[in-house]
mmCIF file of C-alpha atoms in Angstrom:
data_model
loop_
_atom_site.group_PDB
_atom_site.id
_atom_site.type_symbol
_atom_site.label_atom_id
_atom_site.label_comp_id
_atom_site.label_asym_id
_atom_site.label_seq_id
_atom_site.Cartn_x
_atom_site.Cartn_y
_atom_site.Cartn_z
ATOM 1 C CA MET A 1 1.037 17.262 12.267
ATOM 2 C CA ARG A 2 3.604 15.706 9.990
ATOM 3 C CA SER A 3 4.957 12.207 10.188
ATOM 4 C CA ARG A 4 7.982 11.762 12.451
ATOM 5 C CA PRO A 5 9.082 8.181 11.806
ATOM 6 C CA ASP A 6 11.961 6.506 13.596
ATOM 7 C CA ARG A 7 15.434 6.827 12.173
ATOM 8 C CA SER A 8 18.364 4.452 12.312
ATOM 9 C CA ALA A 9 22.029 4.713 11.375
ATOM 10 C CA GLU A 10 21.310 3.511 7.858
ATOM 11 C CA ASP A 11 17.673 4.463 7.395
ATOM 12 C CA SER A 12 15.730 7.675 7.351
ATOM 13 C CA THR A 13 12.058 8.020 6.580
ATOM 14 C CA ALA A 14 9.910 9.742 3.998
ATOM 15 C CA ALA A 15 7.622 12.629 4.675
ATOM 16 C CA GLY A 16 5.274 13.827 1.954
ATOM 17 C CA THR A 17 2.943 16.696 1.449
ATOM 18 C CA GLY A 18 -0.804 16.487 1.564
ATOM 19 C CA ASP A 19 -3.819 18.726 1.450
ATOM 20 C CA GLY A 20 -7.499 18.424 2.159
ATOM 21 C CA VAL A 21 -9.175 16.372 4.856
ATOM 22 C CA ARG A 22 -7.030 15.455 7.847
ATOM 23 C CA TRP A 23 -7.602 12.793 10.458
ATOM 24 C CA VAL A 24 -8.475 15.317 13.146
ATOM 25 C CA LEU A 25 -11.788 16.367 11.658
ATOM 26 C CA ASP A 26 -12.533 19.232 13.967
ATOM 27 C CA GLN A 27 -9.599 21.134 12.410
ATOM 28 C CA LYS A 28 -11.414 21.035 9.009
ATOM 29 C CA GLU A 29 -8.881 20.604 7.446
ATOM 30 C CA SER A 30 16.310 -0.328 -17.420
ATOM 31 C CA ASP A 31 18.596 -2.267 -18.806
ATOM 32 C CA VAL A 32 17.649 -5.819 -17.885
ATOM 33 C CA SER A 33 19.214 -8.803 -19.580
ATOM 34 C CA ILE A 34 17.706 -12.289 -19.397
ATOM 35 C CA LYS A 35 19.832 -15.409 -19.469
ATOM 36 C CA GLN A 36 18.010 -18.618 -20.190
ATOM 37 C CA ARG A 37 19.557 -21.683 -18.669
ATOM 38 C CA PRO A 38 19.125 -25.165 -20.104
ATOM 39 C CA HIS A 39 16.134 -27.200 -18.975
ATOM 40 C CA ASP A 40 16.539 -28.761 -15.552
ATOM 41 C CA ALA A 41 16.126 -32.473 -14.946
ATOM 42 C CA ASP A 42 12.413 -32.063 -14.282
ATOM 43 C CA GLY A 43 11.930 -30.322 -17.624
ATOM 44 C CA ALA A 44 11.440 -26.858 -16.192
ATOM 45 C CA ARG A 45 13.507 -24.088 -17.672
ATOM 46 C CA GLN A 46 15.247 -21.890 -15.128
ATOM 47 C CA VAL A 47 15.412 -18.207 -16.022
ATOM 48 C CA ASP A 48 17.813 -15.719 -14.480
ATOM 49 C CA VAL A 49 17.130 -12.009 -14.613
ATOM 50 C CA VAL A 50 20.342 -10.093 -14.250
ATOM 51 C CA VAL A 51 19.986 -6.384 -13.504
ATOM 52 C CA GLY A 52 23.018 -4.699 -15.022
ATOM 53 C CA ILE A 53 25.109 -2.543 -12.695
ATOM 54 C CA ASP A 54 24.753 0.334 -15.128
ATOM 55 C CA SER A 55 20.951 0.224 -14.853
ATOM 56 C CA ALA A 56 20.820 0.033 -11.061
ATOM 57 C CA ARG A 57 20.408 3.375 -9.338
ATOM 58 C CA MET A 58 22.492 3.673 -6.184
ATOM 59 C CA LEU A 59 20.299 4.451 -3.196
ATOM 60 C CA ASP A 60 20.488 7.944 -1.742
ATOM 61 C CA ARG A 61 21.323 8.037 1.970
ATOM 62 C CA GLY A 62 20.528 11.736 1.983
ATOM 63 C CA GLN A 63 16.865 11.129 1.165
ATOM 64 C CA ARG A 64 14.320 11.185 3.968
ATOM 65 C CA VAL A 65 13.312 7.698 2.927
ATOM 66 C CA ARG A 66 14.382 4.435 4.541
ATOM 67 C CA LEU A 67 16.938 2.594 2.434
ATOM 68 C CA GLY A 68 14.823 -0.552 2.656
ATOM 69 C CA ASP A 69 11.862 1.372 1.247
ATOM 70 C CA GLN A 70 14.007 2.906 -1.507
ATOM 71 C CA LEU A 71 15.219 -0.539 -2.560
ATOM 72 C CA TYR A 72 11.711 -1.991 -2.310
ATOM 73 C CA GLY A 73 10.501 0.869 -4.517
ATOM 74 C CA GLN A 74 13.138 0.262 -7.176
ATOM 75 C CA ILE A 75 12.431 -3.462 -7.398
ATOM 76 C CA PHE A 76 8.665 -2.830 -7.274
ATOM 77 C CA ASP A 77 9.088 -0.276 -10.079
ATOM 78 C CA ARG A 78 10.795 -2.860 -12.299
ATOM 79 C CA ILE A 79 8.118 -5.445 -11.604
ATOM 80 C CA ALA A 80 5.340 -2.925 -12.292
ATOM 81 C CA SER A 81 6.972 -1.754 -15.524
ATOM 82 C CA GLY A 82 7.446 -5.284 -16.843
ATOM 83 C CA ASP A 83 11.250 -5.185 -16.730
ATOM 84 C CA LEU A 84 10.813 -8.077 -14.323
ATOM 85 C CA ASN A 85 7.950 -10.397 -15.220
ATOM 86 C CA VAL A 86 6.249 -13.315 -13.530
ATOM 87 C CA GLY A 87 8.707 -16.227 -13.533
ATOM 88 C CA ASP A 88 11.819 -14.046 -13.696
ATOM 89 C CA LYS A 89 14.528 -14.610 -11.125
ATOM 90 C CA LEU A 90 15.933 -11.736 -9.065
ATOM 91 C CA PRO A 91 19.698 -11.327 -8.639
ATOM 92 C CA SER A 92 21.262 -12.798 -5.504
ATOM 93 C CA GLU A 93 21.417 -10.781 -2.269
ATOM 94 C CA HIS A 94 25.135 -10.186 -2.857
ATOM 95 C CA GLU A 95 24.528 -8.894 -6.393
ATOM 96 C CA ILE A 96 21.793 -6.542 -5.212
ATOM 97 C CA CYS A 97 24.113 -5.232 -2.461
ATOM 98 C CA GLU A 98 26.766 -4.477 -5.079
ATOM 99 C CA GLN A 99 24.395 -2.911 -7.575
ATOM 100 C CA PHE A 100 22.612 -0.587 -5.148
ATOM 101 C CA GLY A 101 25.423 0.102 -2.684
ATOM 102 C CA VAL A 102 23.604 -1.128 0.428
ATOM 103 C CA SER A 103 24.218 -3.672 3.156
ATOM 104 C CA ARG A 104 22.748 -7.160 3.219
ATOM 105 C CA PRO A 105 20.277 -6.352 6.043
ATOM 106 C CA VAL A 106 18.748 -3.626 3.831
ATOM 107 C CA VAL A 107 18.432 -6.087 0.934
ATOM 108 C CA ARG A 108 16.876 -8.728 3.174
ATOM 109 C CA GLU A 109 14.363 -6.208 4.524
ATOM 110 C CA ALA A 110 13.267 -5.254 0.994
ATOM 111 C CA LEU A 111 13.027 -8.888 -0.144
ATOM 112 C CA LEU A 112 11.095 -9.921 2.955
ATOM 113 C CA ARG A 113 8.567 -7.147 2.310
ATOM 114 C CA LEU A 114 8.270 -8.093 -1.371
ATOM 115 C CA ARG A 115 7.529 -11.664 -0.273
ATOM 116 C CA ALA A 116 5.029 -10.492 2.350
ATOM 117 C CA ASP A 117 3.248 -8.442 -0.324
ATOM 118 C CA GLY A 118 3.007 -11.497 -2.567
ATOM 119 C CA LEU A 119 5.189 -10.110 -5.348
ATOM 120 C CA VAL A 120 8.076 -12.580 -5.085
ATOM 121 C CA SER A 121 8.696 -16.000 -3.598
ATOM 122 C CA ALA A 122 11.943 -17.644 -2.489
ATOM 123 C CA TYR A 123 12.679 -21.261 -3.351
ATOM 124 C CA GLN A 124 15.321 -23.239 -1.473
ATOM 125 C CA GLY A 125 18.419 -23.642 -3.591
ATOM 126 C CA LEU A 126 16.914 -21.831 -6.582
ATOM 127 C CA GLY A 127 16.563 -18.176 -5.591
ATOM 128 C CA THR A 128 13.818 -15.548 -5.519
ATOM 129 C CA PHE A 129 11.291 -15.315 -8.354
ATOM 130 C CA VAL A 130 8.554 -12.861 -9.332
ATOM 131 C CA ILE A 131 5.124 -14.461 -8.806
ATOM 132 C CA HIS A 132 2.727 -11.487 -9.127
ATOM 133 C CA GLN A 133 2.714 -8.087 -10.838
ATOM 134 C CA PRO A 134 0.720 -4.889 -10.234
ATOM 135 C CA ALA A 135 -1.434 -3.489 -13.011
ATOM 136 C CA PRO A 136 0.946 -1.997 -15.650
ATOM 137 C CA ARG A 137 -0.825 1.402 -15.587
ATOM 138 C CA LEU A 138 0.314 1.877 -11.974
ATOM 139 C CA LYS A 139 3.577 3.252 -13.405
ATOM 140 C CA THR A 140 1.749 6.152 -15.053
ATOM 141 C CA PHE A 141 0.555 7.584 -11.744
ATOM 142 C CA GLY A 142 3.956 8.375 -10.222
ATOM 143 C CA ASP A 143 4.759 7.854 -6.546
ATOM 144 C CA VAL A 144 5.678 4.218 -7.219
ATOM 145 C CA GLN A 145 9.070 4.666 -5.551
ATOM 146 C CA ASN A 146 7.266 5.401 -2.276
ATOM 147 C CA VAL A 147 5.005 2.350 -2.371
ATOM 148 C CA GLY A 148 7.092 0.560 0.281
ATOM 149 C CA ALA A 149 6.306 3.240 2.857
ATOM 150 C CA TYR A 150 2.676 3.326 1.760
ATOM 151 C CA LEU A 151 2.267 -0.413 2.300
ATOM 152 C CA ARG A 152 3.945 -0.241 5.715
ATOM 153 C CA ALA A 153 1.441 2.445 6.699
ATOM 154 C CA GLN A 154 -1.348 0.178 5.466
ATOM 155 C CA GLU A 155 -0.269 -2.489 7.956
ATOM 156 C CA VAL A 156 -0.693 0.037 10.768
ATOM 157 C CA ARG A 157 -4.103 1.026 9.439
ATOM 158 C CA VAL A 158 -5.386 -2.559 9.538
ATOM 159 C CA ALA A 159 -4.722 -2.728 13.282
ATOM 160 C CA LEU A 160 -5.784 0.797 14.230
ATOM 161 C CA GLU A 161 -8.736 1.396 11.941
ATOM 162 C CA GLY A 162 -10.160 -2.052 12.587
ATOM 163 C CA ASP A 163 -10.488 -1.293 16.276
ATOM 164 C CA ALA A 164 -11.592 2.294 15.587
ATOM 165 C CA ALA A 165 -14.467 0.920 13.498
ATOM 166 C CA ARG A 166 -15.406 -1.497 16.285
ATOM 167 C CA LEU A 167 -15.533 1.301 18.833
ATOM 168 C CA ALA A 168 -17.354 3.618 16.426
ATOM 169 C CA ALA A 169 -20.096 1.019 16.077
ATOM 170 C CA LEU A 170 -20.464 0.838 19.852
ATOM 171 C CA ARG A 171 -20.051 4.521 20.708
ATOM 172 C CA ARG A 172 -21.117 6.628 17.739
ATOM 173 C CA THR A 173 -23.720 9.325 18.236
ATOM 174 C CA ASP A 174 -26.489 10.032 15.742
ATOM 175 C CA GLU A 175 -24.601 13.121 14.584
ATOM 176 C CA GLN A 176 -21.409 11.122 14.044
ATOM 177 C CA LEU A 177 -23.327 8.454 12.129
ATOM 178 C CA LYS A 178 -24.771 11.200 9.948
ATOM 179 C CA ARG A 179 -21.240 12.420 9.105
ATOM 180 C CA ILE A 180 -20.134 8.886 8.223
ATOM 181 C CA VAL A 181 -23.190 8.469 5.973
ATOM 182 C CA GLU A 182 -22.521 11.809 4.265
ATOM 183 C CA ALA A 183 -18.875 10.935 3.701
ATOM 184 C CA HIS A 184 -19.883 7.554 2.267
ATOM 185 C CA LYS A 185 -22.357 9.190 -0.127
ATOM 186 C CA ALA A 186 -19.824 11.812 -1.265
ATOM 187 C CA PHE A 187 -17.297 9.072 -2.000
ATOM 188 C CA ALA A 188 -19.891 6.976 -3.858
ATOM 189 C CA ASP A 189 -20.996 9.969 -5.959
ATOM 190 C CA GLY A 190 -17.409 10.833 -6.835
ATOM 191 C CA LEU A 191 -16.626 7.261 -7.805
ATOM 192 C CA ALA A 192 -19.744 7.068 -9.997
ATOM 193 C CA GLN A 193 -18.638 10.234 -11.812
ATOM 194 C CA GLY A 194 -15.038 9.070 -12.182
ATOM 195 C CA GLN A 195 -13.859 11.975 -10.018
ATOM 196 C CA VAL A 196 -13.146 10.214 -6.742
ATOM 197 C CA SER A 197 -10.233 11.685 -4.789
ATOM 198 C CA ALA A 198 -8.057 10.650 -1.865
ATOM 199 C CA GLN A 199 -9.691 13.441 0.154
ATOM 200 C CA LEU A 200 -13.147 11.848 -0.246
ATOM 201 C CA ASP A 201 -11.848 8.437 0.770
ATOM 202 C CA LEU A 202 -9.948 9.946 3.680
ATOM 203 C CA ALA A 203 -13.084 11.794 4.867
ATOM 204 C CA PHE A 204 -14.959 8.481 5.160
ATOM 205 C CA HIS A 205 -12.193 6.805 7.150
ATOM 206 C CA ALA A 206 -11.535 9.894 9.286
ATOM 207 C CA SER A 207 -15.204 10.223 10.218
ATOM 208 C CA ILE A 208 -15.112 6.657 11.545
ATOM 209 C CA ALA A 209 -11.930 7.296 13.552
ATOM 210 C CA GLU A 210 -13.551 10.367 15.100
ATOM 211 C CA ALA A 211 -16.685 8.374 16.004
ATOM 212 C CA SER A 212 -14.549 5.914 18.006
ATOM 213 C CA GLY A 213 -14.777 8.306 20.949
ATOM 214 C CA ASN A 214 -11.021 8.065 21.495
ATOM 215 C CA ASP A 215 -8.930 11.003 20.306
ATOM 216 C CA PHE A 216 -5.837 8.805 20.123
ATOM 217 C CA PHE A 217 -7.129 7.023 17.015
ATOM 218 C CA PRO A 218 -7.324 10.117 14.766
ATOM 219 C CA GLY A 219 -4.215 11.492 16.492
ATOM 220 C CA VAL A 220 -2.045 8.442 15.771
ATOM 221 C CA LEU A 221 -3.362 8.083 12.226
ATOM 222 C CA GLU A 222 -2.551 11.754 11.634
ATOM 223 C CA THR A 223 1.143 10.980 12.183
ATOM 224 C CA ILE A 224 1.164 8.732 9.095
ATOM 225 C CA HIS A 225 -1.286 10.874 7.145
ATOM 226 C CA GLU A 226 1.068 11.523 4.223
ATOM 227 C CA SER A 227 1.728 7.830 3.580
ATOM 228 C CA ILE A 228 -1.968 7.005 3.928
ATOM 229 C CA GLN A 229 -2.898 9.715 1.442
ATOM 230 C CA GLY A 230 -0.193 8.528 -0.951
ATOM 231 C CA PHE A 231 -1.558 4.983 -0.794
ATOM 232 C CA MET A 232 -5.069 6.258 -1.416
ATOM 233 C CA ARG A 233 -3.957 8.278 -4.452
ATOM 234 C CA LEU A 234 -2.360 5.255 -6.103
ATOM 235 C CA SER A 235 -5.155 2.874 -5.149
ATOM 236 C CA LEU A 236 -7.959 5.200 -6.268
ATOM 237 C CA ASN A 237 -6.226 6.012 -9.549
ATOM 238 C CA LEU A 238 -6.158 2.288 -10.268
ATOM 239 C CA THR A 239 -9.834 2.026 -9.305
ATOM 240 C CA ARG A 240 -10.811 5.063 -11.395
ATOM 241 C CA THR A 241 -9.112 3.640 -14.480
ATOM 242 C CA GLY A 242 -9.956 -0.005 -13.801
ATOM 243 C CA SER A 243 -12.992 -2.177 -14.362
ATOM 244 C CA ARG A 244 -16.449 -1.306 -13.128
ATOM 245 C CA GLN A 245 -16.319 -4.448 -10.993
ATOM 246 C CA ARG A 246 -13.283 -3.119 -9.159
ATOM 247 C CA ALA A 247 -15.090 0.125 -8.267
ATOM 248 C CA GLU A 248 -18.150 -1.830 -7.171
ATOM 249 C CA ARG A 249 -16.047 -3.977 -4.849
ATOM 250 C CA VAL A 250 -14.643 -0.871 -3.170
ATOM 251 C CA MET A 251 -18.126 0.552 -2.700
ATOM 252 C CA ASP A 252 -19.472 -2.751 -1.362
ATOM 253 C CA GLU A 253 -16.665 -2.840 1.201
ATOM 254 C CA HIS A 254 -17.405 0.726 2.347
ATOM 255 C CA ALA A 255 -21.119 -0.100 2.510
ATOM 256 C CA SER A 256 -20.441 -3.156 4.685
ATOM 257 C CA ILE A 257 -18.450 -1.039 7.150
ATOM 258 C CA LEU A 258 -21.200 1.578 7.282
ATOM 259 C CA ALA A 259 -23.934 -1.025 7.763
ATOM 260 C CA ALA A 260 -22.124 -2.607 10.722
ATOM 261 C CA ILE A 261 -21.580 0.793 12.360
ATOM 262 C CA ARG A 262 -25.200 1.785 11.775
ATOM 263 C CA GLU A 263 -26.371 -1.485 13.355
ATOM 264 C CA GLN A 264 -23.879 -1.052 16.229
ATOM 265 C CA ASP A 265 -22.255 -4.423 15.578
ATOM 266 C CA GLY A 266 -18.709 -3.831 16.779
ATOM 267 C CA GLU A 267 -17.076 -7.100 15.736
ATOM 268 C CA ARG A 268 -18.643 -7.008 12.287
ATOM 269 C CA ALA A 269 -17.451 -3.410 11.840
ATOM 270 C CA ARG A 270 -13.898 -4.373 12.816
ATOM 271 C CA THR A 271 -13.887 -7.357 10.466
ATOM 272 C CA ALA A 272 -15.361 -5.326 7.597
ATOM 273 C CA MET A 273 -12.772 -2.568 8.010
ATOM 274 C CA GLN A 274 -9.832 -4.967 8.211
ATOM 275 C CA PHE A 275 -11.109 -6.885 5.203
ATOM 276 C CA HIS A 276 -11.466 -3.649 3.206
ATOM 277 C CA LEU A 277 -7.943 -2.453 4.036
ATOM 278 C CA GLY A 278 -6.476 -5.869 3.259
ATOM 279 C CA GLN A 279 -8.262 -6.003 -0.080
ATOM 280 C CA ALA A 280 -7.088 -2.473 -0.936
ATOM 281 C CA ARG A 281 -3.523 -3.603 -0.300
ATOM 282 C CA HIS A 282 -3.927 -6.671 -2.513
ATOM 283 C CA ARG A 283 -5.547 -4.633 -5.286
ATOM 284 C CA LEU A 284 -2.526 -2.347 -5.375
ATOM 285 C CA VAL A 285 0.100 -5.066 -5.807
ATOM 286 C CA ASP A 286 -1.726 -7.755 -7.803
ATOM 287 C CA ARG A 287 -3.098 -7.063 -11.284
ATOM 288 C CA GLU A 288 -5.174 -10.250 -11.094
ATOM 289 C CA ARG A 289 -7.440 -8.406 -8.646
ATOM 290 C CA ASP A 290 -8.006 -5.559 -11.103
#
């Protein structure tokens, strides 16, 4: 089943391609110029980052990607690449509208999501400034333009997979627990060998959704499968090329989920899953967590 997201008059949504493990397991399947203003009264120097109109790529309404996600992706791309650095000021909403050919609601949606993801912060009377950056190597993995959709899917996962883990802890059979354990071991072995893939990560999460005893969990997650797999590809590439500590944190989080399910502690399983998904989200957008 492919994703069929909602559409609006100005937005349309991305659909990707994906192979390997699915959620339903029984199927087996830059031209940026910087103007420095004089020091303010408090001694702080205000910096404006002005994205030239010639460097801004007009958003494509023909793409099957929401305009808000396209704009988010372009700004995220500039932050990730270092064209916009911590402390730099974004153009005003009006300037962004002009540069990218979109309406103000689209700009506000993108900026709100950038703030929610901890990348920028708005200051009354001053504007919006970059406060965090992803790891620079994120740019080398591609798919960065789709990160807005990936992070929206991650929000859905926190709610759905948290409760799926809780129910899996309470309802899982011995055979289902065995599949979760096997998926965990396969992921751990792949990570240790530097060959971990989105399919291995997906198999662990899908085995938990199946063990919930409610077919709606794997069914609903299947509808956003492509965005979930895209998020996993980016996140795992960062983990594979990052510090050993980063990989160990991922494994510890998986192990905590498994332990709670094995011990049939529903609330601990839900908390462990939601913590893991939240940390994965933070690791993607903040290089300080690398």
